[in-house]
mmCIF file of C-alpha atoms in Angstrom:
data_model
loop_
_atom_site.group_PDB
_atom_site.id
_atom_site.type_symbol
_atom_site.label_atom_id
_atom_site.label_comp_id
_atom_site.label_asym_id
_atom_site.label_seq_id
_atom_site.Cartn_x
_atom_site.Cartn_y
_atom_site.Cartn_z
ATOM 1 C CA UNK A 1 93.965 100.265 112.274
ATOM 2 C CA UNK A 2 92.202 103.264 113.747
ATOM 3 C CA UNK A 3 89.176 104.325 111.686
ATOM 4 C CA UNK A 4 90.290 106.783 109.008
ATOM 5 C CA UNK A 5 88.640 110.203 108.960
ATOM 6 C CA UNK A 6 86.495 111.304 106.035
ATOM 7 C CA UNK A 7 89.002 113.916 104.718
ATOM 8 C CA UNK A 8 91.818 111.338 104.786
ATOM 9 C CA UNK A 9 89.648 108.747 103.076
ATOM 10 C CA UNK A 10 88.958 111.298 100.363
ATOM 11 C CA UNK A 11 92.697 111.806 99.788
ATOM 12 C CA UNK A 12 93.154 108.119 99.134
ATOM 13 C CA UNK A 13 89.971 107.774 97.071
ATOM 14 C CA UNK A 14 91.013 110.699 94.874
ATOM 15 C CA UNK A 15 94.294 108.922 94.079
ATOM 16 C CA UNK A 16 92.678 105.623 93.103
ATOM 17 C CA UNK A 17 91.966 104.943 89.454
ATOM 18 C CA UNK A 18 88.795 102.907 89.289
ATOM 19 C CA UNK A 19 88.260 101.088 85.981
ATOM 20 C CA UNK A 20 85.371 101.484 83.534
ATOM 21 C CA UNK A 21 83.231 99.352 85.881
ATOM 22 C CA UNK A 22 84.170 101.507 88.864
ATOM 23 C CA UNK A 23 86.423 98.808 90.361
ATOM 24 C CA UNK A 24 89.994 98.271 91.497
ATOM 25 C CA UNK A 25 91.708 94.968 92.265
ATOM 26 C CA UNK A 26 92.280 94.235 95.953
ATOM 27 C CA UNK A 27 94.728 91.692 97.352
ATOM 28 C CA UNK A 28 94.237 90.528 100.938
ATOM 29 C CA UNK A 29 97.368 89.449 102.801
ATOM 30 C CA UNK A 30 97.613 88.166 106.372
ATOM 31 C CA UNK A 31 99.581 90.957 108.031
ATOM 32 C CA UNK A 32 101.939 88.863 110.165
ATOM 33 C CA UNK A 33 102.537 85.642 108.234
ATOM 34 C CA UNK A 34 102.544 87.186 104.751
ATOM 35 C CA UNK A 35 100.071 84.623 103.372
ATOM 36 C CA UNK A 36 98.279 85.945 100.296
ATOM 37 C CA UNK A 37 94.685 85.075 101.112
ATOM 38 C CA UNK A 38 92.559 86.180 98.160
ATOM 39 C CA UNK A 39 92.071 88.556 95.273
ATOM 40 C CA UNK A 40 88.828 90.480 95.157
ATOM 41 C CA UNK A 41 87.449 93.776 93.834
ATOM 42 C CA UNK A 42 86.497 97.029 95.501
ATOM 43 C CA UNK A 43 84.406 99.920 94.353
ATOM 44 C CA UNK A 44 84.567 103.387 95.884
ATOM 45 C CA UNK A 45 82.004 102.528 98.560
ATOM 46 C CA UNK A 46 83.910 99.372 99.550
ATOM 47 C CA UNK A 47 87.152 101.304 100.045
ATOM 48 C CA UNK A 48 85.313 103.989 101.968
ATOM 49 C CA UNK A 49 83.539 101.562 104.298
ATOM 50 C CA UNK A 50 86.690 99.468 104.865
ATOM 51 C CA UNK A 51 88.639 102.547 105.946
ATOM 52 C CA UNK A 52 85.808 103.926 108.046
ATOM 53 C CA UNK A 53 85.056 100.672 109.895
ATOM 54 C CA UNK A 54 88.400 98.836 109.933
ATOM 55 C CA UNK A 55 86.739 95.747 108.434
ATOM 56 C CA UNK A 56 87.451 94.566 104.880
ATOM 57 C CA UNK A 57 84.534 95.186 102.541
ATOM 58 C CA UNK A 58 84.678 94.199 98.861
ATOM 59 C CA UNK A 59 82.414 94.484 95.846
ATOM 60 C CA UNK A 60 80.943 91.216 94.637
ATOM 61 C CA UNK A 61 80.904 91.205 90.843
ATOM 62 C CA UNK A 62 78.532 88.213 90.798
ATOM 63 C CA UNK A 63 76.062 89.670 93.292
ATOM 64 C CA UNK A 64 76.648 93.268 92.128
ATOM 65 C CA UNK A 65 76.631 94.473 95.715
ATOM 66 C CA UNK A 66 78.924 95.313 98.607
ATOM 67 C CA UNK A 67 80.391 92.187 100.172
ATOM 68 C CA UNK A 68 81.129 92.591 103.852
ATOM 69 C CA UNK A 69 83.672 89.799 104.166
ATOM 70 C CA UNK A 70 82.575 87.318 106.835
ATOM 71 C CA UNK A 71 79.028 88.659 107.130
ATOM 72 C CA UNK A 72 77.600 85.205 106.415
ATOM 73 C CA UNK A 73 80.529 82.931 107.248
ATOM 74 C CA UNK A 74 81.918 84.760 110.268
ATOM 75 C CA UNK A 75 85.364 84.698 108.614
ATOM 76 C CA UNK A 76 85.956 88.446 108.909
ATOM 77 C CA UNK A 77 89.075 90.416 108.060
ATOM 78 C CA UNK A 78 90.217 93.133 110.427
ATOM 79 C CA UNK A 79 92.023 95.787 108.390
ATOM 80 C CA UNK A 80 95.558 96.558 109.559
ATOM 81 C CA UNK A 81 96.734 98.709 106.639
ATOM 82 C CA UNK A 82 95.659 99.558 103.104
ATOM 83 C CA UNK A 83 98.353 100.220 100.512
ATOM 84 C CA UNK A 84 98.033 101.604 97.005
ATOM 85 C CA UNK A 85 100.170 100.606 94.061
ATOM 86 C CA UNK A 86 102.186 102.909 91.799
ATOM 87 C CA UNK A 87 99.433 103.467 89.255
ATOM 88 C CA UNK A 88 96.534 103.491 91.702
ATOM 89 C CA UNK A 89 94.537 100.681 90.130
ATOM 90 C CA UNK A 90 95.206 98.055 92.794
ATOM 91 C CA UNK A 91 95.352 97.964 96.572
ATOM 92 C CA UNK A 92 96.925 95.616 99.085
ATOM 93 C CA UNK A 93 94.954 95.052 102.267
ATOM 94 C CA UNK A 94 96.978 93.842 105.221
ATOM 95 C CA UNK A 95 94.418 92.058 107.344
ATOM 96 C CA UNK A 96 93.954 89.832 110.323
ATOM 97 C CA UNK A 97 91.888 86.970 108.926
ATOM 98 C CA UNK A 98 89.532 85.196 111.307
ATOM 99 C CA UNK A 99 89.484 81.517 110.370
ATOM 100 C CA UNK A 100 89.726 80.918 106.638
ATOM 101 C CA UNK A 101 89.583 83.271 103.661
ATOM 102 C CA UNK A 102 88.417 80.785 101.021
ATOM 103 C CA UNK A 103 84.837 79.645 100.534
ATOM 104 C CA UNK A 104 86.199 76.094 100.102
ATOM 105 C CA UNK A 105 87.307 76.162 103.742
ATOM 106 C CA UNK A 106 90.984 76.578 102.919
ATOM 107 C CA UNK A 107 93.021 79.309 104.563
ATOM 108 C CA UNK A 108 93.958 80.922 101.217
ATOM 109 C CA UNK A 109 92.125 80.926 97.899
ATOM 110 C CA UNK A 110 95.498 80.305 96.188
ATOM 111 C CA UNK A 111 95.604 76.632 97.098
ATOM 112 C CA UNK A 112 96.031 74.842 93.763
ATOM 113 C CA UNK A 113 99.265 74.210 91.882
ATOM 114 C CA UNK A 114 100.949 71.730 89.589
ATOM 115 C CA UNK A 115 102.598 68.894 91.501
ATOM 116 C CA UNK A 116 104.148 65.955 89.620
ATOM 117 C CA UNK A 117 102.474 67.319 86.520
ATOM 118 C CA UNK A 118 98.950 67.320 87.955
ATOM 119 C CA UNK A 119 96.844 70.241 89.179
ATOM 120 C CA UNK A 120 96.531 69.536 92.900
ATOM 121 C CA UNK A 121 95.103 71.084 96.037
ATOM 122 C CA UNK A 122 98.147 71.996 98.139
ATOM 123 C CA UNK A 123 96.382 73.191 101.303
ATOM 124 C CA UNK A 124 94.103 71.420 103.755
ATOM 125 C CA UNK A 125 90.390 72.137 104.209
ATOM 126 C CA UNK A 126 90.280 73.662 107.695
ATOM 127 C CA UNK A 127 86.573 74.470 107.919
ATOM 128 C CA UNK A 128 83.512 72.718 106.516
ATOM 129 C CA UNK A 129 82.032 74.997 103.815
ATOM 130 C CA UNK A 130 78.534 73.748 104.702
ATOM 131 C CA UNK A 131 79.019 74.910 108.280
ATOM 132 C CA UNK A 132 80.467 78.256 107.118
ATOM 133 C CA UNK A 133 77.505 79.024 104.923
ATOM 134 C CA UNK A 134 74.810 77.270 106.931
ATOM 135 C CA UNK A 135 73.816 74.855 104.203
ATOM 136 C CA UNK B 1 111.124 75.737 89.403
ATOM 137 C CA UNK B 2 111.917 73.143 86.775
ATOM 138 C CA UNK B 3 110.389 73.976 83.397
ATOM 139 C CA UNK B 4 106.893 72.499 83.205
ATOM 140 C CA UNK B 5 106.147 70.084 80.365
ATOM 141 C CA UNK B 6 103.607 70.942 77.676
ATOM 142 C CA UNK B 7 100.976 68.392 78.834
ATOM 143 C CA UNK B 8 101.187 69.701 82.438
ATOM 144 C CA UNK B 9 100.957 73.294 81.253
ATOM 145 C CA UNK B 10 97.817 72.338 79.375
ATOM 146 C CA UNK B 11 96.254 70.913 82.552
ATOM 147 C CA UNK B 12 96.712 74.228 84.322
ATOM 148 C CA UNK B 13 95.691 76.332 81.328
ATOM 149 C CA UNK B 14 92.494 74.310 80.934
ATOM 150 C CA UNK B 15 91.562 75.103 84.561
ATOM 151 C CA UNK B 16 92.094 78.867 84.236
ATOM 152 C CA UNK B 17 89.119 81.084 83.486
ATOM 153 C CA UNK B 18 90.385 83.922 81.328
ATOM 154 C CA UNK B 19 88.063 86.945 81.208
ATOM 155 C CA UNK B 20 86.371 88.469 78.157
ATOM 156 C CA UNK B 21 89.702 90.086 77.248
ATOM 157 C CA UNK B 22 91.541 86.781 77.602
ATOM 158 C CA UNK B 23 93.234 87.824 80.853
ATOM 159 C CA UNK B 24 93.617 86.694 84.452
ATOM 160 C CA UNK B 25 94.974 88.725 87.350
ATOM 161 C CA UNK B 26 98.454 87.759 88.536
ATOM 162 C CA UNK B 27 99.971 88.635 91.906
ATOM 163 C CA UNK B 28 103.753 88.431 92.259
ATOM 164 C CA UNK B 29 105.070 87.647 95.741
ATOM 165 C CA UNK B 30 108.699 87.312 96.825
ATOM 166 C CA UNK B 31 108.876 83.617 97.728
ATOM 167 C CA UNK B 32 110.949 83.855 100.906
ATOM 168 C CA UNK B 33 110.073 87.197 102.495
ATOM 169 C CA UNK B 34 106.377 87.183 101.565
ATOM 170 C CA UNK B 35 106.508 90.735 100.131
ATOM 171 C CA UNK B 36 103.675 91.348 97.672
ATOM 172 C CA UNK B 37 105.549 92.940 94.793
ATOM 173 C CA UNK B 38 102.985 93.805 92.111
ATOM 174 C CA UNK B 39 99.680 93.001 90.468
ATOM 175 C CA UNK B 40 99.744 92.425 86.730
ATOM 176 C CA UNK B 41 97.800 90.527 84.087
ATOM 177 C CA UNK B 42 98.495 87.373 82.118
ATOM 178 C CA UNK B 43 97.013 85.963 78.964
ATOM 179 C CA UNK B 44 97.270 82.315 77.946
ATOM 180 C CA UNK B 45 100.599 82.858 76.182
ATOM 181 C CA UNK B 46 102.077 84.616 79.244
ATOM 182 C CA UNK B 47 101.148 81.700 81.524
ATOM 183 C CA UNK B 48 102.485 79.221 78.998
ATOM 184 C CA UNK B 49 105.825 81.012 78.541
ATOM 185 C CA UNK B 50 106.267 81.590 82.294
ATOM 186 C CA UNK B 51 105.818 77.878 83.012
ATOM 187 C CA UNK B 52 107.986 76.798 80.087
ATOM 188 C CA UNK B 53 110.892 79.141 80.847
ATOM 189 C CA UNK B 54 110.711 79.649 84.626
ATOM 190 C CA UNK B 55 110.724 83.445 84.149
ATOM 191 C CA UNK B 56 107.677 85.597 84.888
ATOM 192 C CA UNK B 57 106.012 86.894 81.736
ATOM 193 C CA UNK B 58 102.920 89.108 81.878
ATOM 194 C CA UNK B 59 100.587 90.740 79.384
ATOM 195 C CA UNK B 60 100.872 94.503 79.155
ATOM 196 C CA UNK B 61 97.411 95.998 78.737
ATOM 197 C CA UNK B 62 98.900 99.356 77.713
ATOM 198 C CA UNK B 63 101.299 97.921 75.124
ATOM 199 C CA UNK B 64 98.929 95.088 74.182
ATOM 200 C CA UNK B 65 101.848 92.655 74.054
ATOM 201 C CA UNK B 66 103.695 90.078 76.150
ATOM 202 C CA UNK B 67 105.771 91.721 78.842
ATOM 203 C CA UNK B 68 108.848 89.712 79.730
ATOM 204 C CA UNK B 69 109.433 91.198 83.171
ATOM 205 C CA UNK B 70 112.927 92.682 83.384
ATOM 206 C CA UNK B 71 113.620 92.525 79.644
ATOM 207 C CA UNK B 72 114.397 96.247 79.577
ATOM 208 C CA UNK B 73 115.200 96.963 83.227
ATOM 209 C CA UNK B 74 117.060 93.760 84.116
ATOM 210 C CA UNK B 75 114.753 93.359 87.129
ATOM 211 C CA UNK B 76 113.700 89.822 86.268
ATOM 212 C CA UNK B 77 111.539 87.445 88.299
ATOM 213 C CA UNK B 78 112.560 83.810 88.530
ATOM 214 C CA UNK B 79 109.432 81.723 88.960
ATOM 215 C CA UNK B 80 109.419 79.466 92.032
ATOM 216 C CA UNK B 81 105.784 78.348 91.986
ATOM 217 C CA UNK B 82 102.511 79.319 90.334
ATOM 218 C CA UNK B 83 99.305 78.871 92.290
ATOM 219 C CA UNK B 84 95.718 79.125 91.093
ATOM 220 C CA UNK B 85 92.816 80.424 93.141
ATOM 221 C CA UNK B 86 89.538 78.676 93.882
ATOM 222 C CA UNK B 87 87.670 80.050 90.887
ATOM 223 C CA UNK B 88 90.589 80.006 88.453
ATOM 224 C CA UNK B 89 90.514 83.692 87.544
ATOM 225 C CA UNK B 90 93.644 84.736 89.434
ATOM 226 C CA UNK B 91 97.096 83.304 89.990
ATOM 227 C CA UNK B 92 99.791 83.868 92.594
ATOM 228 C CA UNK B 93 103.351 83.773 91.317
ATOM 229 C CA UNK B 94 105.980 83.040 93.943
ATOM 230 C CA UNK B 95 109.103 84.589 92.482
ATOM 231 C CA UNK B 96 112.658 85.506 93.219
ATOM 232 C CA UNK B 97 112.767 89.189 92.284
ATOM 233 C CA UNK B 98 116.090 90.568 91.045
ATOM 234 C CA UNK B 99 116.415 94.135 92.322
ATOM 235 C CA UNK B 100 113.124 95.995 92.387
ATOM 236 C CA UNK B 101 109.664 95.148 91.053
ATOM 237 C CA UNK B 102 108.309 98.692 90.683
ATOM 238 C CA UNK B 103 109.069 101.030 87.788
ATOM 239 C CA UNK B 104 109.495 103.823 90.345
ATOM 240 C CA UNK B 105 112.569 102.017 91.710
ATOM 241 C CA UNK B 106 110.812 100.786 94.838
ATOM 242 C CA UNK B 107 110.967 97.134 95.830
ATOM 243 C CA UNK B 108 107.148 96.722 95.737
ATOM 244 C CA UNK B 109 104.537 98.577 93.710
ATOM 245 C CA UNK B 110 102.369 98.678 96.871
ATOM 246 C CA UNK B 111 104.353 101.492 98.466
ATOM 247 C CA UNK B 112 101.761 104.181 99.200
ATOM 248 C CA UNK B 113 99.494 104.420 102.236
ATOM 249 C CA UNK B 114 97.781 106.898 104.501
ATOM 250 C CA UNK B 115 100.059 108.104 107.287
ATOM 251 C CA UNK B 116 98.944 110.872 109.640
ATOM 252 C CA UNK B 117 96.023 111.419 107.283
ATOM 253 C CA UNK B 118 98.165 111.988 104.181
ATOM 254 C CA UNK B 119 98.838 109.666 101.247
ATOM 255 C CA UNK B 120 102.546 108.947 101.622
ATOM 256 C CA UNK B 121 105.283 106.863 100.028
ATOM 257 C CA UNK B 122 106.208 104.294 102.683
ATOM 258 C CA UNK B 123 109.148 102.611 100.922
ATOM 259 C CA UNK B 124 112.510 103.937 99.756
ATOM 260 C CA UNK B 125 113.552 104.339 96.129
ATOM 261 C CA UNK B 126 116.289 101.708 95.783
ATOM 262 C CA UNK B 127 117.113 102.116 92.100
ATOM 263 C CA UNK B 128 117.105 105.134 89.807
ATOM 264 C CA UNK B 129 114.247 104.672 87.300
ATOM 265 C CA UNK B 130 116.289 106.537 84.678
ATOM 266 C CA UNK B 131 119.082 103.983 85.049
ATOM 267 C CA UNK B 132 116.620 101.085 84.963
ATOM 268 C CA UNK B 133 115.049 102.210 81.713
ATOM 269 C CA UNK B 134 118.108 103.811 80.102
ATOM 270 C CA UNK B 135 116.617 107.299 79.871
#
């Protein structure tokens, strides 16, 4: 995605309905395979910076700060498109994920499901979390 | 998806981390095409009924009641799989969507994006909302 100009960013930001905490839900999807990678949150500054830089930036509710995806782990998300839903309280980020999206080292955070009645990991660990986070 | 037994449902429900309002975020994705259709919310009863019946059921925050998707509009979602994310506060529903997911008559709720600097509808209206909701 080409960086989006400030007036265009404002048009999108004006249409978004941030909640009482100033947040909207953000789904990240791999643009070509369709894999749903993660669900995170964005505040106004995160949307603004994502559009301006072409890199996915979220808001970390635990750290109460902007979360530049991949800043520590190197697992960045290049933004391909950002779509808004019908009531403006959620966005879908089409991204190109470098490596893995999940802090457990799995490609997608949505990697657990019931199989034969048991809650099971259904996706392989592709990267060592200790290596990702330098522990 | 075969209906999930009560003990298996309990295993999943015990792993989910419902928020202070008793809700988790739920993404619906068309199972074969990968289209992200909508973001909604589920409470414990919605997860339970979805797994027991194989039909997607959400919790409507505006109506403060269970929302059996398609009950009014006929645009039901057959549940193919339900996946949990790494911290248990969001789920991904792989569904087979009958007709359209969005109340505007578009296939996906995520149908608005910036194009040439303007916020634009990027998907066609496939069904008349008045017909869907009998108005």
